[in-house]
Short mmCIF file of C-alpha atoms in Angstrom, two decimals:
data_model
loop_
_atom_site.label_atom_id
_atom_site.label_comp_id
_atom_site.label_asym_id
_atom_site.label_seq_id
_atom_site.Cartn_x
_atom_site.Cartn_y
_atom_site.Cartn_z
CA UNK A 17 131.76 157.19 78.43
CA UNK A 18 130.67 157.92 81.96
CA UNK A 19 133.42 158.67 84.12
CA UNK A 20 132.00 159.87 87.57
CA UNK A 21 128.17 160.10 88.26
CA UNK A 22 126.78 162.57 91.39
CA UNK A 23 123.01 161.63 92.81
CA UNK A 24 121.85 164.07 95.56
CA UNK A 25 118.51 163.84 96.89
CA UNK A 26 116.62 161.78 94.53
CA UNK A 27 113.83 158.89 95.89
CA UNK A 28 116.26 157.03 98.54
CA UNK A 29 119.27 158.24 97.44
CA UNK A 30 120.31 161.32 99.59
CA UNK A 31 123.90 161.15 98.30
CA UNK A 32 125.84 158.84 95.60
CA UNK A 33 129.21 158.80 94.26
CA UNK A 34 129.51 156.43 91.43
CA UNK A 35 133.14 156.59 89.30
CA UNK A 36 132.54 153.48 87.04
CA UNK A 37 134.97 151.22 85.40
CA UNK A 38 136.04 151.75 81.77
CA UNK A 39 134.99 148.56 81.13
CA UNK A 40 131.89 146.74 81.78
CA UNK A 41 129.31 147.61 84.20
CA UNK A 42 126.50 145.87 85.69
CA UNK A 43 124.72 146.63 87.69
CA UNK A 44 122.60 144.03 90.52
CA UNK A 45 120.66 143.85 93.98
CA UNK A 46 118.10 142.26 95.93
CA UNK A 47 114.40 143.24 95.39
CA UNK A 48 114.62 146.89 96.67
CA UNK A 49 118.03 147.66 96.70
CA UNK A 50 117.83 150.63 94.84
CA UNK A 51 118.84 149.50 91.32
CA UNK A 52 115.76 150.75 89.64
CA UNK A 53 115.95 154.07 91.41
CA UNK A 54 119.91 155.05 90.21
CA UNK A 55 118.55 154.18 86.36
CA UNK A 56 115.87 156.20 87.06
CA UNK A 57 118.47 159.07 87.95
CA UNK A 58 120.66 157.71 85.33
CA UNK A 59 118.11 158.77 82.98
CA UNK A 60 116.91 161.95 84.15
CA UNK A 61 120.67 162.73 82.23
CA UNK A 62 119.15 161.32 78.95
CA UNK A 63 116.37 163.67 78.92
CA UNK A 64 113.82 162.10 80.60
CA UNK A 65 111.11 163.71 82.67
CA UNK A 66 111.09 164.25 86.12
CA UNK A 67 108.46 165.44 89.35
CA UNK A 68 108.89 166.30 92.27
CA UNK A 69 107.65 162.94 93.50
CA UNK A 70 111.49 162.10 93.08
CA UNK A 71 112.70 164.50 95.92
CA UNK A 72 114.36 162.36 99.00
CA UNK A 73 113.59 165.81 101.10
CA UNK A 74 111.27 168.47 99.58
CA UNK A 75 113.56 171.15 102.01
CA UNK A 76 116.83 170.51 98.64
CA UNK A 77 116.67 170.34 94.87
CA UNK A 78 117.55 167.40 93.46
CA UNK A 79 120.90 167.19 91.41
CA UNK A 80 122.16 164.58 88.84
CA UNK A 81 124.91 165.07 87.17
CA UNK A 82 127.04 162.69 84.85
CA UNK A 83 130.59 163.83 83.53
CA UNK A 84 131.30 162.05 80.15
CA UNK A 85 134.55 161.87 78.32
CA UNK A 86 133.43 162.27 74.47
CA UNK A 87 136.97 162.94 73.33
CA UNK A 88 136.49 159.76 70.82
CA UNK A 89 132.77 160.79 70.04
CA UNK A 90 133.10 162.98 67.16
CA UNK A 91 130.20 165.06 68.36
CA UNK A 92 131.82 168.34 67.94
CA UNK A 93 129.69 169.26 65.26
CA UNK A 94 127.13 168.22 67.48
CA UNK A 95 128.47 171.45 69.97
CA UNK A 96 128.50 173.54 66.91
CA UNK A 97 125.21 173.06 66.12
CA UNK A 98 123.69 173.00 69.49
CA UNK A 99 125.72 176.49 70.32
CA UNK A 100 127.48 174.65 72.89
CA UNK A 101 131.19 174.88 74.33
CA UNK A 102 132.95 171.49 73.29
CA UNK A 103 134.99 169.76 75.22
CA UNK A 104 136.39 166.72 75.76
CA UNK A 105 135.14 165.93 79.11
CA UNK A 106 131.11 166.77 78.97
CA UNK A 107 129.80 168.19 82.06
CA UNK A 108 125.61 166.96 82.01
CA UNK A 109 123.45 168.32 85.12
CA UNK A 110 119.75 167.94 85.82
CA UNK A 111 117.74 170.29 88.83
CA UNK A 112 114.65 169.41 90.33
CA UNK A 113 113.40 172.02 93.02
CA UNK A 114 110.67 171.17 95.35
CA UNK A 115 108.23 173.16 93.61
CA UNK A 116 108.25 171.10 90.41
CA UNK A 117 110.99 173.21 87.94
CA UNK A 118 113.51 171.13 86.21
CA UNK A 119 116.72 172.62 84.33
CA UNK A 120 118.83 170.62 82.57
CA UNK A 121 122.39 171.35 81.96
CA UNK A 122 125.64 170.72 79.67
CA UNK A 123 128.82 172.24 80.03
CA UNK A 124 127.13 174.56 82.42
CA UNK A 125 124.77 176.09 79.46
CA UNK A 126 121.35 176.02 79.64
CA UNK A 127 119.52 172.98 77.37
CA UNK A 128 116.24 171.82 76.59
CA UNK A 129 115.13 168.34 77.47
CA UNK A 130 115.06 167.60 73.15
CA UNK A 131 118.75 168.99 72.88
CA UNK A 132 119.63 166.49 76.03
CA UNK A 133 118.11 163.59 74.76
CA UNK A 134 119.81 164.02 71.31
CA UNK A 135 123.15 164.14 72.99
CA UNK A 136 121.71 161.43 75.40
CA UNK A 137 121.39 159.05 72.45
CA UNK A 138 125.38 159.68 71.66
CA UNK A 139 126.39 159.09 74.73
CA UNK A 140 125.28 156.23 76.89
CA UNK A 141 122.28 153.16 76.09
CA UNK A 142 121.14 152.05 79.74
CA UNK A 143 119.90 148.12 79.30
CA UNK A 144 117.53 146.93 81.86
CA UNK A 145 114.65 144.06 81.72
CA UNK A 146 111.70 143.97 79.60
CA UNK A 147 113.73 146.64 77.49
CA UNK A 148 114.39 146.52 73.62
CA UNK A 149 117.94 146.71 72.70
CA UNK A 150 119.72 148.75 70.61
CA UNK A 151 122.81 146.42 70.80
CA UNK A 152 120.52 144.41 68.27
CA UNK A 153 121.03 147.49 65.93
CA UNK A 154 124.05 147.05 63.19
CA UNK A 155 124.91 150.43 62.94
CA UNK A 156 125.01 150.61 66.72
CA UNK A 157 127.20 147.55 67.25
CA UNK A 158 129.33 149.12 63.59
CA UNK A 159 130.01 152.48 65.97
CA UNK A 160 130.84 150.52 69.05
CA UNK A 161 133.40 148.62 67.21
CA UNK A 162 134.97 151.75 65.58
CA UNK A 163 135.03 153.01 69.08
CA UNK A 164 136.74 150.21 71.37
CA UNK A 165 139.30 149.58 67.89
CA UNK A 166 139.67 153.95 67.71
CA UNK A 167 139.55 153.77 64.25
CA UNK A 168 136.39 156.45 63.88
CA UNK A 169 139.67 158.85 61.83
CA UNK A 170 139.38 155.89 60.04
CA UNK A 171 135.87 155.47 59.22
CA UNK A 172 135.27 158.88 58.43
CA UNK A 173 138.61 159.58 55.69
CA UNK A 174 137.59 155.77 54.07
CA UNK A 175 133.46 157.71 53.74
CA UNK A 176 135.06 160.64 52.43
CA UNK A 177 136.95 158.79 49.91
CA UNK A 178 134.28 156.87 48.76
CA UNK A 179 131.83 159.61 48.58
CA UNK A 180 134.37 161.15 46.23
CA UNK A 181 134.38 158.03 44.33
CA UNK A 182 131.07 157.65 44.21
CA UNK A 183 130.22 161.42 42.72
CA UNK A 184 133.27 160.43 40.57
CA UNK A 185 132.07 157.22 39.20
CA UNK A 186 128.43 158.93 38.34
CA UNK A 187 130.42 162.41 36.55
#
């Protein structure tokens, strides 16, 4: 869950700090208010490509940073597989310099955009106009329900028992 979002020197945004609600967040506003620009910055956190056109000022680098509470997401194995430090509070940061160089970090460890995209797929699903919604996917719906109900550990226990049962039945 996104706890904090910091955007510096991105498009029309000189600096923006947001602390989203733990509940539903909706972004509305008139045309030209910057909704899509803010979502573009969030897209950088999710591994989308960037170029120097996103800089508000070419005198400073663009920084987009998100702090996520991931304790309920069961991502320990992801962090272990990618040789990243795991913490229940995960910090993702993207930096784009005026020269066009882009860097990505997870908990202050440099990562590739592929790794960032992979992690981002677990952390956030952005719904905007004219996009296919993941919310129609049954597996996604069940993961949301388990996360909201706090039953992820029950699910893992059930899956383990079911695998043992099917193996015993086959044997």
